[in-house]
Coordinates of C-alpha atoms in Angstrom, one line a residue:
M15 CA 48.3 -6.7 -108.0
E16 CA 48.9 -9.7 -110.2
D17 CA 50.9 -11.4 -107.4
L18 CA 47.9 -11.0 -105.0
A19 CA 45.5 -12.5 -107.6
Y20 CA 47.9 -15.4 -108.0
L21 CA 48.1 -16.0 -104.3
Q22 CA 44.4 -15.9 -103.9
A23 CA 43.9 -18.3 -106.7
H24 CA 46.6 -20.8 -105.7
S25 CA 46.8 -20.7 -102.0
R26 CA 44.9 -22.4 -99.2
E27 CA 43.3 -20.8 -96.2
A28 CA 44.9 -21.6 -92.9
S29 CA 44.1 -20.5 -89.4
H30 CA 46.6 -19.6 -86.7
L31 CA 45.7 -18.3 -83.2
A32 CA 48.0 -15.7 -81.7
L33 CA 47.4 -14.4 -78.2
I34 CA 49.2 -11.1 -77.8
D35 CA 49.4 -9.3 -74.5
S36 CA 51.0 -5.9 -74.3
A37 CA 52.1 -6.6 -70.7
Q38 CA 54.6 -9.2 -72.1
R39 CA 56.3 -6.7 -74.5
T40 CA 60.0 -5.7 -73.9
T41 CA 59.3 -2.5 -72.0
A42 CA 62.9 -1.2 -72.6
L43 CA 62.3 -1.2 -76.3
W44 CA 58.6 -0.4 -76.2
P45 CA 57.8 1.8 -73.1
T46 CA 54.2 2.3 -74.0
A47 CA 51.6 -0.4 -74.5
S48 CA 50.0 1.4 -77.4
R49 CA 52.8 0.7 -79.8
F50 CA 55.1 -2.4 -79.9
D51 CA 56.2 -5.2 -82.2
V52 CA 55.4 -8.9 -82.1
V53 CA 58.0 -11.3 -83.5
F54 CA 56.7 -14.8 -84.2
D55 CA 59.0 -17.8 -83.8
T56 CA 58.2 -19.0 -87.3
P57 CA 57.6 -16.2 -89.9
F58 CA 54.5 -16.3 -92.0
Q59 CA 55.1 -16.1 -95.7
N60 CA 52.9 -15.1 -98.7
V61 CA 50.2 -13.8 -96.4
H62 CA 47.4 -12.0 -98.3
G63 CA 45.0 -11.3 -95.5
I64 CA 44.6 -11.3 -91.7
D65 CA 41.3 -11.4 -89.8
L66 CA 41.3 -9.9 -86.3
L67 CA 38.7 -12.0 -84.5
G68 CA 38.8 -10.2 -81.2
V69 CA 40.5 -7.7 -79.0
N70 CA 40.3 -6.9 -75.3
V71 CA 41.1 -3.3 -74.5
P72 CA 41.1 -2.6 -70.8
R73 CA 39.1 0.3 -69.4
T74 CA 41.3 3.2 -69.0
E75 CA 39.0 5.7 -67.1
Y76 CA 37.9 5.8 -63.5
N77 CA 34.2 5.3 -62.9
V78 CA 34.5 8.4 -60.6
S79 CA 36.5 11.0 -62.4
S80 CA 37.3 14.7 -61.7
S81 CA 34.4 15.8 -63.8
R82 CA 31.9 13.6 -61.9
N83 CA 33.0 13.5 -58.3
I84 CA 31.3 16.6 -56.7
L85 CA 28.2 16.6 -54.4
R86 CA 26.8 20.1 -53.8
F87 CA 24.2 20.5 -51.1
S88 CA 22.9 22.7 -48.3
F89 CA 21.2 22.1 -45.0
G90 CA 17.8 23.7 -44.3
Q91 CA 15.7 25.5 -46.8
P92 CA 16.9 25.9 -50.4
G93 CA 18.6 29.3 -51.0
V94 CA 18.7 30.2 -47.3
N95 CA 21.7 28.4 -45.9
E96 CA 25.3 28.1 -47.1
K97 CA 26.0 25.7 -50.0
H98 CA 28.6 23.0 -49.3
T99 CA 30.7 20.9 -51.7
A100 CA 31.9 17.4 -50.9
T101 CA 34.4 15.8 -53.2
I102 CA 34.8 12.1 -53.7
P103 CA 38.4 11.2 -54.7
E104 CA 38.9 9.9 -58.3
G105 CA 39.1 6.2 -58.5
D106 CA 37.5 2.9 -59.4
Y107 CA 34.7 2.0 -57.0
D108 CA 32.4 -0.9 -56.6
A109 CA 29.0 -0.6 -54.9
N110 CA 30.4 -0.9 -51.4
T111 CA 33.5 1.3 -51.8
I112 CA 31.5 4.2 -53.5
L113 CA 29.2 4.3 -50.4
S114 CA 32.2 4.5 -48.1
A115 CA 33.9 7.2 -50.2
A116 CA 30.7 9.2 -50.4
N117 CA 30.1 8.9 -46.6
S118 CA 33.7 10.0 -45.9
A119 CA 33.3 13.0 -48.2
L120 CA 30.0 14.0 -46.6
A121 CA 31.2 13.4 -43.0
G122 CA 33.0 16.7 -42.8
F123 CA 29.8 18.7 -43.1
Q124 CA 27.1 19.0 -40.5
S125 CA 23.9 21.0 -40.1
A126 CA 23.5 23.6 -37.4
A127 CA 22.0 20.8 -35.2
G128 CA 25.1 18.7 -35.8
E129 CA 23.5 16.2 -38.3
A130 CA 25.3 14.8 -41.3
I131 CA 24.1 13.4 -44.6
T132 CA 24.7 9.7 -45.0
V133 CA 24.5 7.5 -48.0
S134 CA 23.2 3.9 -47.9
A135 CA 22.3 1.2 -50.4
L136 CA 18.8 0.3 -51.3
P137 CA 17.6 -3.1 -52.6
P138 CA 17.6 -3.2 -56.4
S139 CA 14.3 -2.5 -58.2
A140 CA 12.9 -4.3 -61.3
S141 CA 14.6 -1.7 -63.6
I142 CA 17.5 -0.3 -61.5
S143 CA 20.3 -2.6 -60.2
S144 CA 22.0 -0.2 -57.9
R145 CA 20.2 2.4 -55.9
V146 CA 21.3 4.6 -53.0
M147 CA 19.5 6.8 -50.4
L148 CA 20.8 10.0 -48.9
T149 CA 19.4 10.7 -45.5
C150 CA 19.8 13.3 -42.7
A151 CA 17.7 14.1 -39.6
E152 CA 17.6 17.7 -40.8
P153 CA 16.2 18.9 -44.2
F154 CA 18.8 19.3 -46.9
T155 CA 18.9 20.1 -50.6
I156 CA 21.1 18.6 -53.3
Y157 CA 22.2 20.9 -56.2

């Protein structure tokens, strides 16, 4: 503890910037990006503190996951006709690709009259940036 007090009283503050990217690690030694060592060309000595100014952690989950990829619906009156389940594959989707994936998932289901539910984009409103509309020439119910 005395050494730390001495360093704090007799040292100067210096700033060094280090950009560390786990993709540049030696994967043979460090197979997972969650744990690896960084070796600096010039070692730091008598360091008594480090401030981490920022970190960028990539998103590791899909925006459509197995717990949020099911569309349940029926054609006709609620409770009268068979319920259907359309599954959108897990993945990362943008506004256009999610519409395509939803339409592909719904395309396999048709009403007795041969009509299918389609999904299309609506213009944004003042409070909602992304809106969709589900349409079908026949009545349908979403569960």
